[in-house]
Short mmCIF file of C-alpha atoms in Angstrom, two decimals:
data_model
loop_
_atom_site.label_atom_id
_atom_site.label_comp_id
_atom_site.label_asym_id
_atom_site.label_seq_id
_atom_site.Cartn_x
_atom_site.Cartn_y
_atom_site.Cartn_z
CA MET A 1 83.86 -151.70 141.73
CA GLY A 2 80.47 -150.55 142.94
CA LYS A 3 79.28 -146.97 143.21
CA ALA A 4 77.84 -145.23 146.24
CA ASN A 5 75.03 -143.68 144.20
CA GLY A 6 74.16 -141.22 146.94
CA ARG A 7 74.58 -143.61 149.84
CA LYS A 8 76.69 -142.73 152.85
CA SER A 9 80.15 -144.25 152.63
CA ILE A 10 82.74 -145.72 154.98
CA PHE A 11 86.42 -146.45 154.25
CA ILE A 12 87.70 -149.29 156.46
CA THR A 13 91.28 -150.49 156.80
CA GLY A 14 91.85 -153.94 158.21
CA ALA A 15 88.50 -154.92 156.73
CA ALA A 16 89.24 -158.54 155.84
CA SER A 17 88.70 -159.94 159.33
CA GLY A 18 87.81 -159.20 162.92
CA MET A 19 86.53 -155.78 163.89
CA GLY A 20 86.92 -154.32 160.42
CA ARG A 21 84.95 -157.10 158.78
CA GLU A 22 82.16 -156.89 161.34
CA THR A 23 82.01 -153.13 160.82
CA ALA A 24 81.74 -153.60 157.06
CA ARG A 25 78.89 -156.03 157.56
CA LEU A 26 77.02 -153.78 159.96
CA PHE A 27 77.29 -150.64 157.83
CA ALA A 28 76.42 -152.47 154.63
CA GLY A 29 73.37 -153.86 156.38
CA GLN A 30 72.36 -150.29 157.17
CA GLY A 31 72.54 -149.30 153.51
CA TRP A 32 76.01 -147.73 153.46
CA PHE A 33 78.55 -148.11 150.67
CA VAL A 34 81.62 -149.84 152.05
CA GLY A 35 85.25 -149.49 151.06
CA GLY A 36 87.19 -152.44 152.43
CA TYR A 37 91.01 -152.45 152.49
CA ASP A 38 93.53 -154.94 153.81
CA VAL A 39 96.64 -156.91 152.86
CA ASN A 40 94.56 -160.10 153.12
CA GLU A 41 93.25 -160.38 149.57
CA ALA A 42 91.42 -163.66 150.13
CA GLY A 43 89.55 -162.14 153.05
CA LEU A 44 88.61 -159.13 150.94
CA GLU A 45 87.26 -161.30 148.15
CA ALA A 46 85.13 -163.18 150.67
CA LEU A 47 83.88 -159.87 152.02
CA LYS A 48 82.97 -158.65 148.52
CA ALA A 49 81.09 -161.87 147.84
CA GLU A 50 79.14 -161.44 151.06
CA LEU A 51 78.29 -157.77 150.65
CA GLY A 52 77.72 -157.81 146.89
CA GLN A 53 79.98 -156.04 144.41
CA ASP A 54 77.46 -153.20 143.93
CA ASN A 55 77.63 -152.35 147.63
CA CYS A 56 81.37 -152.15 148.13
CA ALA A 57 84.81 -151.46 146.77
CA VAL A 58 87.54 -153.76 148.03
CA ARG A 59 91.24 -153.50 147.33
CA ARG A 60 94.56 -154.68 148.69
CA LEU A 61 96.20 -151.87 150.65
CA ASP A 62 99.32 -151.74 152.78
CA VAL A 63 98.58 -148.76 155.02
CA THR A 64 102.30 -147.99 155.34
CA ASP A 65 102.57 -147.34 151.59
CA ARG A 66 101.62 -143.70 151.18
CA ASP A 67 101.54 -143.73 147.39
CA ASP A 68 99.28 -146.78 147.28
CA TYR A 69 97.06 -145.22 149.94
CA ARG A 70 96.61 -142.17 147.70
CA VAL A 71 95.54 -144.40 144.80
CA ALA A 72 93.07 -146.30 146.99
CA LEU A 73 91.54 -143.04 148.22
CA ALA A 74 91.30 -141.65 144.69
CA GLU A 75 89.47 -144.77 143.55
CA PHE A 76 87.16 -144.59 146.54
CA GLY A 77 86.49 -140.92 145.83
CA GLU A 78 85.52 -141.76 142.26
CA ALA A 79 82.98 -144.27 143.57
CA THR A 80 81.52 -141.78 146.07
CA ARG A 81 81.67 -138.55 144.04
CA GLY A 82 84.34 -137.13 146.29
CA LYS A 83 82.69 -137.91 149.62
CA MET A 84 83.65 -139.94 152.69
CA ASP A 85 81.26 -139.99 155.62
CA LEU A 86 83.45 -142.13 157.83
CA LEU A 87 87.14 -143.03 157.79
CA TYR A 88 87.79 -146.03 160.02
CA ASN A 89 91.51 -146.46 160.67
CA ASN A 90 91.39 -150.01 161.97
CA ALA A 91 94.36 -151.85 160.45
CA GLY A 92 96.81 -153.01 163.08
CA ILE A 93 99.26 -155.73 164.01
CA GLY A 94 100.22 -157.11 167.40
CA ARG A 95 103.73 -158.43 168.00
CA GLY A 96 104.63 -158.75 171.63
CA GLY A 97 106.99 -160.29 174.12
CA PRO A 98 109.41 -158.78 176.63
CA PHE A 99 110.70 -155.54 175.14
CA ALA A 100 114.36 -156.33 175.88
CA GLU A 101 114.03 -159.57 173.92
CA GLN A 102 111.79 -158.36 171.10
CA PRO A 103 113.39 -158.27 167.62
CA PHE A 104 113.76 -154.65 166.64
CA GLU A 105 112.24 -155.49 163.26
CA ASP A 106 109.02 -156.27 165.12
CA VAL A 107 109.22 -152.97 166.97
CA ILE A 108 109.48 -151.07 163.70
CA ALA A 109 106.71 -153.08 162.05
CA VAL A 110 104.25 -152.35 164.86
CA VAL A 111 105.04 -148.62 164.76
CA GLN A 112 104.77 -148.51 160.98
CA VAL A 113 101.35 -150.18 160.78
CA ASN A 114 99.69 -149.05 164.00
CA LEU A 115 100.87 -145.44 164.03
CA MET A 116 102.32 -144.44 160.66
CA GLY A 117 99.47 -146.17 158.86
CA VAL A 118 96.99 -144.09 160.83
CA LEU A 119 98.89 -140.86 160.23
CA ILE A 120 99.08 -141.54 156.50
CA GLY A 121 95.41 -142.45 156.29
CA ILE A 122 94.16 -139.35 158.06
CA HIS A 123 96.57 -137.00 156.31
CA GLU A 124 95.64 -138.29 152.87
CA ALA A 125 91.88 -138.63 153.51
CA ILE A 126 91.24 -135.28 155.11
CA GLY A 127 90.21 -133.75 151.78
CA LEU A 128 87.39 -136.26 151.34
CA LEU A 129 86.32 -135.83 154.96
CA LYS A 130 86.28 -132.03 154.66
CA ALA A 131 84.09 -132.32 151.57
CA THR A 132 81.47 -134.34 153.46
CA PRO A 133 79.12 -132.74 156.01
CA ASN A 134 79.14 -134.36 159.47
CA SER A 135 81.99 -136.72 158.54
CA LEU A 136 83.82 -138.73 161.18
CA CYS A 137 87.49 -139.69 161.44
CA PHE A 138 87.51 -142.79 163.65
CA THR A 139 90.47 -144.89 164.79
CA THR A 140 91.02 -148.11 166.71
CA SER A 141 93.03 -147.42 169.84
CA SER A 142 93.11 -150.03 172.63
CA SER A 143 92.55 -150.69 176.31
CA SER A 144 96.37 -150.74 176.39
CA ALA A 145 96.14 -146.98 175.81
CA THR A 146 94.71 -146.57 179.30
CA PHE A 147 97.80 -147.91 181.06
CA GLY A 148 100.87 -149.32 179.33
CA MET A 149 100.65 -153.09 179.17
CA ALA A 150 103.71 -155.23 179.85
CA ASN A 151 104.83 -157.59 177.07
CA ILE A 152 103.01 -155.53 174.45
CA ALA A 153 104.89 -152.33 175.27
CA VAL A 154 105.38 -151.07 171.71
CA TYR A 155 101.82 -151.95 170.68
CA SER A 156 100.62 -150.13 173.78
CA ALA A 157 102.78 -147.12 172.96
CA THR A 158 101.30 -146.85 169.45
CA LYS A 159 97.79 -147.01 170.87
CA HIS A 160 98.59 -144.27 173.41
CA ALA A 161 99.78 -142.22 170.45
CA VAL A 162 96.57 -142.89 168.53
CA LYS A 163 94.49 -141.83 171.52
CA GLY A 164 96.45 -138.59 171.89
CA LEU A 165 96.25 -137.95 168.17
CA SER A 166 92.47 -138.38 168.25
CA GLU A 167 92.17 -135.90 171.09
CA ALA A 168 94.32 -133.30 169.36
CA LEU A 169 92.62 -133.67 165.99
CA SER A 170 89.18 -133.53 167.59
CA VAL A 171 90.04 -129.92 168.38
CA GLU A 172 91.86 -129.07 165.13
CA PHE A 173 89.31 -130.61 162.79
CA LYS A 174 86.41 -128.68 164.27
CA ALA A 175 87.48 -125.91 161.93
CA TYR A 176 86.66 -128.22 159.02
CA GLY A 177 83.42 -129.59 160.42
CA VAL A 178 85.05 -133.03 160.72
CA ARG A 179 84.44 -135.01 163.90
CA VAL A 180 87.09 -137.25 165.48
CA ALA A 181 86.76 -140.19 167.86
CA ASP A 182 88.37 -143.50 168.74
CA VAL A 183 87.51 -146.85 170.25
CA LEU A 184 89.46 -148.50 173.06
CA PRO A 185 88.67 -152.22 172.85
CA GLY A 186 89.63 -154.67 175.54
CA VAL A 187 90.15 -158.37 174.81
CA ILE A 188 88.43 -158.78 171.44
CA ASP A 189 88.28 -162.30 170.08
CA THR A 190 90.00 -161.70 166.74
CA PRO A 191 93.01 -163.18 164.91
CA ILE A 192 95.30 -160.45 166.29
CA LEU A 193 95.23 -162.12 169.72
CA PRO A 194 97.98 -164.63 170.49
CA PRO A 195 96.73 -168.22 170.74
CA GLY A 196 95.04 -168.99 174.04
CA VAL A 197 94.53 -165.41 175.21
CA ALA A 198 90.78 -165.32 174.58
CA GLU A 199 90.36 -168.69 176.24
CA ALA A 200 92.39 -167.57 179.26
CA ALA A 201 90.43 -164.34 179.69
CA PRO A 202 88.11 -164.09 182.69
CA LYS A 203 84.44 -164.77 182.10
CA GLU A 204 83.40 -161.49 183.70
CA GLY A 205 84.81 -158.00 184.14
CA MET A 206 86.49 -155.50 181.86
CA PHE A 207 88.97 -158.04 180.45
CA ARG A 208 86.43 -160.67 179.42
CA ALA A 209 86.61 -161.78 175.80
CA ILE A 210 84.29 -159.70 173.62
CA PRO A 211 83.05 -160.59 170.11
CA PRO A 212 84.25 -158.13 167.43
CA VAL A 213 80.71 -157.15 166.49
CA GLU A 214 80.57 -155.11 169.71
CA VAL A 215 83.28 -152.85 168.34
CA ALA A 216 81.37 -152.53 165.07
CA LYS A 217 78.36 -151.36 167.08
CA ALA A 218 80.54 -148.75 168.76
CA VAL A 219 81.64 -147.43 165.35
CA TRP A 220 77.99 -147.14 164.32
CA GLU A 221 77.05 -145.36 167.54
CA ALA A 222 80.03 -143.04 167.24
CA TYR A 223 78.82 -141.75 163.89
CA HIS A 224 75.48 -140.88 165.45
CA ALA A 225 76.80 -139.27 168.65
CA ASP A 226 79.22 -136.63 169.90
CA LYS A 227 81.61 -138.65 172.04
CA LEU A 228 85.40 -138.80 171.83
CA HIS A 229 86.42 -142.11 173.45
CA TRP A 230 84.42 -145.33 173.14
CA TYR A 231 85.28 -148.13 175.56
CA VAL A 232 84.42 -151.75 174.68
CA PRO A 233 83.35 -152.95 177.17
CA PRO A 234 82.26 -149.70 178.86
CA GLU A 235 83.82 -150.69 182.20
CA LEU A 236 87.26 -149.99 180.77
CA ILE A 237 86.72 -146.31 181.48
CA GLU A 238 87.37 -147.16 185.14
CA LEU A 239 90.85 -148.39 184.26
CA ASP A 240 91.48 -145.16 182.35
CA LYS A 241 90.42 -143.12 185.37
CA ALA A 242 92.53 -145.18 187.77
CA ALA A 243 95.58 -144.96 185.51
CA THR A 244 95.29 -141.17 185.58
CA LEU A 245 94.61 -140.75 189.29
CA THR A 246 96.71 -143.55 190.81
CA PRO A 247 99.22 -144.81 188.23
CA GLU A 248 101.53 -146.34 190.82
CA ALA A 249 98.71 -148.42 192.28
CA VAL A 250 97.72 -149.65 188.82
CA ARG A 251 101.37 -150.41 188.05
CA ASP A 252 101.77 -152.51 191.18
CA GLN A 253 98.52 -154.38 190.64
CA MET A 254 99.41 -155.11 187.03
CA ALA A 255 102.82 -156.40 188.13
CA GLN A 256 101.17 -158.76 190.60
CA GLY A 257 98.32 -160.00 188.46
CA GLY A 258 99.46 -159.77 184.86
CA LEU A 259 97.43 -158.77 181.80
CA PHE A 260 93.99 -159.33 183.24
CA SER A 261 94.58 -157.53 186.53
CA ALA A 262 92.68 -154.32 186.95
CA PRO A 263 91.76 -151.88 189.71
CA PRO A 264 88.67 -152.69 191.78
#
């Protein structure tokens, strides 16, 4: 395991692929010490080889296992002398289908990883964040947290919860000097997407397929700004506004046009 040696540090869950991996690459390229955590051990080893073992600490972590999370954070704290500049709660799974037909085991799994994993991570890491000036607690929400998306209802519900949690903690954590923000990505071309979704996405508009590095850039910008919600792409803010002001109209348009339908 490497040591931060005075460098700023970021703790990333879901770091073995997609948005987490791109974030690890970007921050390492900017001279940060990276903690990368995932259940995909092969992906983590590849990440360590790319970043260099002196620049990172990688470890298998199931974010739903609170005891293991505590051990991972303790090890990270040893490498950073008790500091954490940025906690990136990014680990997530996507299991969809019509809710009435979805196996309840899938429902529980999505809630456990996408919501409980975030709650555990923040609750256990707050000590490191409080010990670090200008630290940021950052979480991956989703464009499905703007308006509930059919056929990914439980996933969407967890991401609504994450968005609300971020808003609440952004107020609470001011007392500690810890900043809080989230990112609401649209259709990001990562392994979490079902086969064919990225290819079927429109070429333009808020539901076009976006490379995961764009989310990594949002994480970087979030650390250097005072902004609560980051939309990738930025046009998604219009869906959030429409869902608040005219939810019935958004509902009806979604019902007519499916996943990629959005207000004008």
